[in-house]
Structures are given as C-alpha cells and as structure tokens.
mmCIF file of C-alpha atoms in Angstrom:
data_model
loop_
_atom_site.group_PDB
_atom_site.id
_atom_site.type_symbol
_atom_site.label_atom_id
_atom_site.label_comp_id
_atom_site.label_asym_id
_atom_site.label_seq_id
_atom_site.Cartn_x
_atom_site.Cartn_y
_atom_site.Cartn_z
ATOM 1 C CA MET G 13 116.622 140.990 94.195
ATOM 2 C CA GLY G 14 113.312 142.175 94.854
ATOM 3 C CA GLU G 15 110.319 139.762 95.201
ATOM 4 C CA ASP G 16 108.943 140.798 91.724
ATOM 5 C CA ALA G 17 112.105 139.819 90.156
ATOM 6 C CA LEU G 18 112.107 136.406 91.783
ATOM 7 C CA GLN G 19 108.429 136.036 90.540
ATOM 8 C CA ARG G 20 109.451 136.721 86.906
ATOM 9 C CA HIS G 21 112.299 134.110 87.283
ATOM 10 C CA GLY G 22 109.804 131.611 88.680
ATOM 11 C CA ILE G 23 112.002 130.942 91.657
ATOM 12 C CA MET G 24 108.619 131.690 94.113
ATOM 13 C CA ALA G 25 107.150 128.570 92.789
ATOM 14 C CA GLN G 26 110.657 126.286 93.142
ATOM 15 C CA PRO G 27 110.534 123.849 95.941
ATOM 16 C CA THR G 28 112.888 124.666 98.877
ATOM 17 C CA GLN G 29 115.365 122.568 100.980
ATOM 18 C CA GLN G 30 117.414 123.110 104.393
ATOM 19 C CA ALA G 31 120.913 124.062 104.377
ATOM 20 C CA GLU G 32 123.396 124.020 107.043
ATOM 21 C CA ILE G 33 125.970 126.906 107.385
ATOM 22 C CA LEU G 34 129.532 125.343 107.562
ATOM 23 C CA ALA G 35 131.469 128.425 107.732
ATOM 24 C CA VAL G 36 131.074 132.228 107.809
ATOM 25 C CA ARG G 37 133.793 134.558 106.674
ATOM 26 C CA ASN G 38 134.096 138.616 106.374
ATOM 27 C CA LEU G 39 135.392 139.578 103.205
ATOM 28 C CA SER G 40 135.352 143.284 104.046
ATOM 29 C CA PRO G 41 133.579 145.528 106.992
ATOM 30 C CA HIS G 42 130.491 145.101 105.021
ATOM 31 C CA VAL G 43 130.866 142.161 103.015
ATOM 32 C CA ARG G 44 130.192 138.324 104.150
ATOM 33 C CA GLU G 45 130.772 134.974 103.033
ATOM 34 C CA LEU G 46 128.663 132.084 103.819
ATOM 35 C CA VAL G 47 129.402 128.052 103.031
ATOM 36 C CA VAL G 48 126.351 126.591 102.985
ATOM 37 C CA LYS G 49 125.531 122.575 102.479
ATOM 38 C CA PRO G 50 121.919 121.646 100.955
ATOM 39 C CA LEU G 51 120.889 118.839 103.406
ATOM 40 C CA GLU G 52 118.257 117.151 100.873
ATOM 41 C CA HIS G 53 119.958 117.047 97.517
ATOM 42 C CA PRO G 54 122.785 118.699 95.711
ATOM 43 C CA ILE G 55 122.197 121.835 93.642
ATOM 44 C CA ALA G 56 123.953 121.748 90.215
ATOM 45 C CA PHE G 57 124.460 124.867 88.717
ATOM 46 C CA LYS G 58 126.422 127.217 86.125
ATOM 47 C CA ALA G 59 129.120 129.639 87.359
ATOM 48 C CA GLY G 60 126.982 133.131 87.491
ATOM 49 C CA GLN G 61 123.766 131.649 88.549
ATOM 50 C CA TRP G 62 122.129 132.196 91.924
ATOM 51 C CA VAL G 63 119.841 130.832 94.664
ATOM 52 C CA SER G 64 117.237 132.258 96.756
ATOM 53 C CA LEU G 65 117.460 132.141 100.370
ATOM 54 C CA HIS G 66 113.657 131.975 102.343
ATOM 55 C CA LEU G 67 114.194 134.026 105.315
ATOM 56 C CA PRO G 68 111.538 133.721 108.585
ATOM 57 C CA ILE G 69 111.317 137.230 108.778
ATOM 58 C CA GLY G 70 109.557 140.269 107.389
ATOM 59 C CA LYS G 71 105.934 141.303 107.389
ATOM 60 C CA LYS G 72 104.752 138.257 105.494
ATOM 61 C CA PRO G 73 107.408 135.511 106.119
ATOM 62 C CA PRO G 74 109.449 133.993 104.123
ATOM 63 C CA LEU G 75 111.340 137.148 102.939
ATOM 64 C CA VAL G 76 112.903 135.793 99.630
ATOM 65 C CA ARG G 77 116.133 137.272 98.741
ATOM 66 C CA ALA G 78 118.624 136.048 95.843
ATOM 67 C CA TYR G 79 122.424 135.494 96.362
ATOM 68 C CA THR G 80 125.052 134.479 93.867
ATOM 69 C CA MET G 81 127.396 131.502 94.078
ATOM 70 C CA ALA G 82 130.785 132.939 94.595
ATOM 71 C CA GLU G 83 132.582 129.648 93.533
ATOM 72 C CA PRO G 84 132.156 127.110 91.076
ATOM 73 C CA GLU G 85 130.287 123.923 91.593
ATOM 74 C CA GLN G 86 132.120 121.534 94.117
ATOM 75 C CA ALA G 87 132.052 118.003 94.491
ATOM 76 C CA SER G 88 131.203 118.130 98.158
ATOM 77 C CA GLY G 89 127.772 119.944 97.126
ATOM 78 C CA GLU G 90 128.824 123.286 99.336
ATOM 79 C CA LEU G 91 127.695 126.522 98.118
ATOM 80 C CA VAL G 92 129.713 129.779 98.677
ATOM 81 C CA LEU G 93 127.565 132.784 98.964
ATOM 82 C CA ALA G 94 128.595 136.494 99.533
ATOM 83 C CA PHE G 95 126.345 139.436 100.359
ATOM 84 C CA ASP G 96 126.707 142.867 101.593
ATOM 85 C CA ARG G 97 125.202 144.284 104.855
ATOM 86 C CA VAL G 98 122.586 146.765 103.316
ATOM 87 C CA PRO G 99 122.090 150.064 105.682
ATOM 88 C CA GLY G 100 118.541 148.964 106.989
ATOM 89 C CA GLY G 101 118.400 146.068 104.982
ATOM 90 C CA VAL G 102 116.336 143.395 106.585
ATOM 91 C CA GLY G 103 117.590 140.493 104.815
ATOM 92 C CA SER G 104 121.152 141.355 104.866
ATOM 93 C CA SER G 105 120.688 141.928 108.820
ATOM 94 C CA TYR G 106 119.169 138.783 109.411
ATOM 95 C CA LEU G 107 121.828 136.781 107.539
ATOM 96 C CA TRP G 108 124.555 138.811 109.359
ATOM 97 C CA THR G 109 123.314 137.263 112.640
ATOM 98 C CA LEU G 110 123.679 133.784 111.379
ATOM 99 C CA HIS G 111 126.651 131.496 112.492
ATOM 100 C CA GLU G 112 128.256 128.011 111.997
ATOM 101 C CA GLY G 113 125.431 125.193 112.337
ATOM 102 C CA ASP G 114 122.374 127.665 111.740
ATOM 103 C CA ARG G 115 120.151 126.556 108.992
ATOM 104 C CA VAL G 116 118.710 128.272 105.855
ATOM 105 C CA SER G 117 115.914 127.639 103.369
ATOM 106 C CA LEU G 118 116.854 128.016 99.734
ATOM 107 C CA ALA G 119 115.815 127.180 96.423
ATOM 108 C CA GLY G 120 117.522 127.351 92.783
ATOM 109 C CA PRO G 121 119.500 127.786 91.182
ATOM 110 C CA VAL G 122 118.052 130.191 88.599
ATOM 111 C CA GLY G 123 119.734 132.931 86.160
ATOM 112 C CA SER G 124 121.153 133.135 82.449
ATOM 113 C CA PHE G 125 123.995 135.320 83.778
ATOM 114 C CA VAL G 126 126.643 132.442 82.674
ATOM 115 C CA LEU G 127 129.596 132.070 80.559
ATOM 116 C CA PRO G 128 128.580 131.689 76.907
ATOM 117 C CA GLU G 129 128.908 128.054 75.416
ATOM 118 C CA PRO G 130 131.118 127.391 73.767
ATOM 119 C CA PRO G 131 133.533 130.259 74.727
ATOM 120 C CA VAL G 132 134.522 131.570 71.308
ATOM 121 C CA LYS G 133 135.332 134.890 72.169
ATOM 122 C CA ASP G 134 137.469 136.820 74.805
ATOM 123 C CA PRO G 135 136.021 137.419 77.969
ATOM 124 C CA LEU G 136 135.852 141.023 79.502
ATOM 125 C CA PHE G 137 134.256 141.201 82.650
ATOM 126 C CA ILE G 138 133.130 144.480 84.620
ATOM 127 C CA ALA G 139 131.879 144.416 87.984
ATOM 128 C CA ARG G 140 131.035 146.913 90.434
ATOM 129 C CA TYR G 141 131.625 146.527 94.286
ATOM 130 C CA THR G 142 129.589 142.830 95.268
ATOM 131 C CA GLY G 143 128.701 142.606 91.372
ATOM 132 C CA ILE G 144 132.488 140.839 91.277
ATOM 133 C CA VAL G 145 130.852 137.872 92.852
ATOM 134 C CA PRO G 146 129.364 135.962 90.009
ATOM 135 C CA ILE G 147 132.311 137.285 87.804
ATOM 136 C CA ARG G 148 134.773 135.849 90.297
ATOM 137 C CA CYS G 149 132.970 132.521 90.164
ATOM 138 C CA MET G 150 133.081 132.543 86.473
ATOM 139 C CA ILE G 151 136.788 133.392 86.527
ATOM 140 C CA ARG G 152 137.524 130.443 88.882
ATOM 141 C CA ARG G 153 135.564 128.173 86.477
ATOM 142 C CA LEU G 154 137.901 129.299 83.500
ATOM 143 C CA VAL G 155 140.808 128.729 85.555
ATOM 144 C CA GLU G 156 139.426 125.263 86.270
ATOM 145 C CA LEU G 157 138.922 124.632 82.678
ATOM 146 C CA LYS G 158 142.369 125.723 81.471
ATOM 147 C CA LEU G 159 141.080 127.209 78.095
ATOM 148 C CA ASN G 160 144.227 129.404 77.735
ATOM 149 C CA ARG G 161 141.951 131.887 76.473
ATOM 150 C CA PRO G 162 142.837 135.908 77.444
ATOM 151 C CA VAL G 163 140.573 137.321 80.172
ATOM 152 C CA THR G 164 140.288 140.728 81.236
ATOM 153 C CA LEU G 165 138.535 142.002 84.249
ATOM 154 C CA VAL G 166 138.083 145.705 85.289
ATOM 155 C CA TYR G 167 136.710 146.181 88.724
ATOM 156 C CA SER G 168 135.191 149.152 90.313
ATOM 157 C CA THR G 169 135.155 149.253 94.083
ATOM 158 C CA PRO G 170 133.986 151.618 96.510
ATOM 159 C CA SER G 171 137.117 151.945 98.694
ATOM 160 C CA GLU G 172 140.358 150.071 99.323
ATOM 161 C CA ASP G 173 138.774 148.161 102.211
ATOM 162 C CA GLU G 174 135.759 147.019 100.472
ATOM 163 C CA SER G 175 137.620 145.676 97.362
ATOM 164 C CA ILE G 176 136.330 142.123 98.318
ATOM 165 C CA TYR G 177 138.530 139.365 96.521
ATOM 166 C CA HIS G 178 141.192 141.810 95.427
ATOM 167 C CA LYS G 179 144.184 140.154 96.675
ATOM 168 C CA GLU G 180 143.135 137.009 94.930
ATOM 169 C CA LEU G 181 142.396 138.303 91.838
ATOM 170 C CA GLU G 182 145.880 140.500 91.932
ATOM 171 C CA ALA G 183 147.802 137.353 92.744
ATOM 172 C CA LEU G 184 146.047 135.674 89.642
ATOM 173 C CA GLY G 185 147.102 138.498 87.440
ATOM 174 C CA ARG G 186 150.673 138.122 88.523
ATOM 175 C CA ALA G 187 150.656 134.482 88.019
ATOM 176 C CA ASP G 188 148.946 134.097 84.739
ATOM 177 C CA PRO G 189 150.004 136.561 81.628
ATOM 178 C CA SER G 190 146.560 135.819 79.856
ATOM 179 C CA PHE G 191 144.574 137.439 82.789
ATOM 180 C CA THR G 192 144.420 141.202 82.905
ATOM 181 C CA TYR G 193 143.231 142.710 86.056
ATOM 182 C CA VAL G 194 142.248 146.513 86.258
ATOM 183 C CA ARG G 195 140.951 147.688 89.561
ATOM 184 C CA LEU G 196 139.545 151.283 90.007
ATOM 185 C CA VAL G 197 138.412 152.592 93.351
ATOM 186 C CA GLY G 198 135.336 154.685 93.530
ATOM 187 C CA ALA G 199 132.995 155.864 96.069
ATOM 188 C CA ASP G 200 130.610 153.960 98.436
ATOM 189 C CA ASP G 201 127.734 156.130 97.261
ATOM 190 C CA HIS G 202 125.007 154.716 94.695
ATOM 191 C CA SER G 203 124.876 158.326 93.436
ATOM 192 C CA ARG G 204 128.536 158.193 92.345
ATOM 193 C CA ALA G 205 127.811 154.804 90.026
ATOM 194 C CA GLY G 206 127.300 156.999 87.089
ATOM 195 C CA ALA G 207 130.634 158.656 87.486
ATOM 196 C CA GLU G 208 132.105 155.215 88.335
ATOM 197 C CA ALA G 209 130.798 154.053 84.857
ATOM 198 C CA GLU G 210 132.373 157.020 83.074
ATOM 199 C CA ALA G 211 135.809 156.263 84.664
ATOM 200 C CA VAL G 212 135.588 152.547 83.805
ATOM 201 C CA ILE G 213 134.586 153.579 80.079
ATOM 202 C CA GLU G 214 137.839 155.689 79.516
ATOM 203 C CA ARG G 215 139.607 152.805 80.686
ATOM 204 C CA LEU G 216 138.089 150.424 78.462
ATOM 205 C CA ARG G 217 138.818 152.847 75.249
ATOM 206 C CA GLY G 218 142.299 152.096 75.899
ATOM 207 C CA LEU G 219 141.843 148.429 76.661
ATOM 208 C CA VAL G 220 139.138 147.829 73.886
ATOM 209 C CA GLY G 221 140.118 150.006 71.237
ATOM 210 C CA SER G 222 138.285 149.021 68.087
ATOM 211 C CA ARG G 223 138.167 145.272 69.140
ATOM 212 C CA LYS G 224 134.618 143.607 68.072
ATOM 213 C CA ASP G 225 135.862 139.948 69.039
ATOM 214 C CA LEU G 226 135.332 140.248 72.869
ATOM 215 C CA ALA G 227 132.290 138.807 75.174
ATOM 216 C CA PRO G 228 131.473 141.856 77.506
ATOM 217 C CA MET G 229 130.164 140.842 81.096
ATOM 218 C CA LEU G 230 128.562 143.391 83.463
ATOM 219 C CA SER G 231 127.501 143.092 86.828
ATOM 220 C CA GLY G 232 126.372 145.962 89.052
ATOM 221 C CA ILE G 233 123.619 148.365 89.964
ATOM 222 C CA LYS G 234 121.748 149.716 86.854
ATOM 223 C CA ALA G 235 123.263 153.309 87.058
ATOM 224 C CA PHE G 236 126.850 151.364 86.712
ATOM 225 C CA VAL G 237 125.800 148.881 84.406
ATOM 226 C CA ARG G 238 123.662 150.915 81.569
ATOM 227 C CA PRO G 239 126.019 153.492 80.577
ATOM 228 C CA ILE G 240 128.779 150.636 79.945
ATOM 229 C CA ARG G 241 126.543 148.609 77.911
ATOM 230 C CA GLY G 242 125.702 151.878 75.830
ATOM 231 C CA PHE G 243 129.486 152.207 75.376
ATOM 232 C CA PHE G 244 129.529 148.966 73.646
ATOM 233 C CA THR G 245 126.343 149.035 71.797
ATOM 234 C CA GLU G 246 127.893 152.503 70.256
ATOM 235 C CA MET G 247 131.156 150.718 69.411
ATOM 236 C CA GLY G 248 129.094 148.110 67.220
ATOM 237 C CA TYR G 249 128.276 145.396 69.486
ATOM 238 C CA GLU G 250 124.709 143.863 69.367
ATOM 239 C CA ARG G 251 122.789 144.837 72.580
ATOM 240 C CA LYS G 252 122.302 141.067 73.116
ATOM 241 C CA ALA G 253 125.968 140.139 72.977
ATOM 242 C CA VAL G 254 126.535 142.376 76.038
ATOM 243 C CA ARG G 255 125.417 140.317 78.990
ATOM 244 C CA VAL G 256 124.286 141.946 81.960
ATOM 245 C CA GLU G 257 123.675 141.471 85.608
ATOM 246 C CA THR G 258 121.930 143.872 87.947
ATOM 247 C CA TYR G 259 121.147 143.478 91.525
ATOM 248 C CA ASP G 260 118.801 146.904 92.242
#
C-alpha cells in the first residue's frame, strides 16, 4: 500500500514500536511469512486488519509499507505477516534480507476489511494471489468461533507453486463439509487480472446462482476486484454490501 493511502488511513501519525522477528518461512518461491513479536505492548486486532512497517531505507527513510496479518490474534502477542517479493520493490526486497532475531519498527492495527458483526450472512470470500492473506486470517477466525455457518472461498492463483496456503485450505475443505474451496490457476501477470476476474465470475454464476443472502468479501488488485464487484452489483447487491480490499 502506498504512502498516500497510508496517510489517508492515519497510519503515518500512529506511534511505532520495535518488534523482533521470531521466525521466517517461505510459502512459495516469491512469498514469505514473518512471525514478529511487538516488544513494547501487544497489538489487538480484528482478522483482516494490517500493520505498517517503517523500514530504514529509501530516499527519505522510513519507507512505510502495509502488511496484513495472516493469522488471528494470539495470546502470545505474536503477529504473522506475509508478503510477496515484488520485482524491483524496495520494501519487499529489504524484508527478504531479514532473519530471526532482526527487528522491525511497526504501527497499527488499521483497516476496515473485517468480518461483519454479527455474521448474519454466509461469507463468500474471493481472493487473488496474496489477497488470500487477510481472508485466510478470517477463515481461521471463523474456525475458532465454530459458527457452523457455510463458508465459500474462490481463490485465483498465478501458478501451482505460487498457491500459498493451498494445501491447508484444501485440507480444511476435506475435513469440513460446510467449507467450499474452489481454486483457479491463472497467470503471474497483472495484465491478465481482468481475464482471471472473468474466470472467477463464470464460476460464481454456478456457485451463487440467484442468491442474495451472501456476504461477499473480495481481496486482490483493482483490475481483479472491480469486475467482480460489478458482477455482484448487477445481481442486486448494494455496493457497500460487497466488501473490498485492494493492495495496488
């Protein structure tokens, strides 16, 4: 998320604190997960929210970048963040060099892309690539709450080896009949995002039908999210009823 967007959210004015990196895990060739522990005070957050990392790099440090929590709030206070290494990306390239024991400066939480409260409609999650991160956090939260409500996830991934959290989600789909998991493999090319959206929409026509009792939540780049939101508004959903998170 760019600095202008961060300023609109008010994150630039929030106080920062140091956090220690406890673990590093590769989710795919281009996506990495960091487990960090805030050192001054724990951060209470809702599934779907994000923190900003203030990195000591760039022309005018700090370089501020937003990263979403990949797991719900934990009693230990640890935060699990996931990010992709963007070609030429200054922030993600720096994060890729960090190891266990290193420290980062962070602030937050921020974000309104969270589960409706109370959850009176069946969630329908739609994500592209790393857009799965906040949605994976929400799904894990729903599992914790044991609401016994039907949940559907449509996940468009750039390739087999970049399908982060796929095995976990696939296993959940096998273990829980109330969880429907659909994966579509697209292309690792932002110019194809519109085509990926069309493929998702075609699958949604069969999954959704004429239902108006769903809570759609979309996460991905704008070229992917906007056509799918349009699909739901054409079906009669109010625009504000289709929750959206974009990261470009």
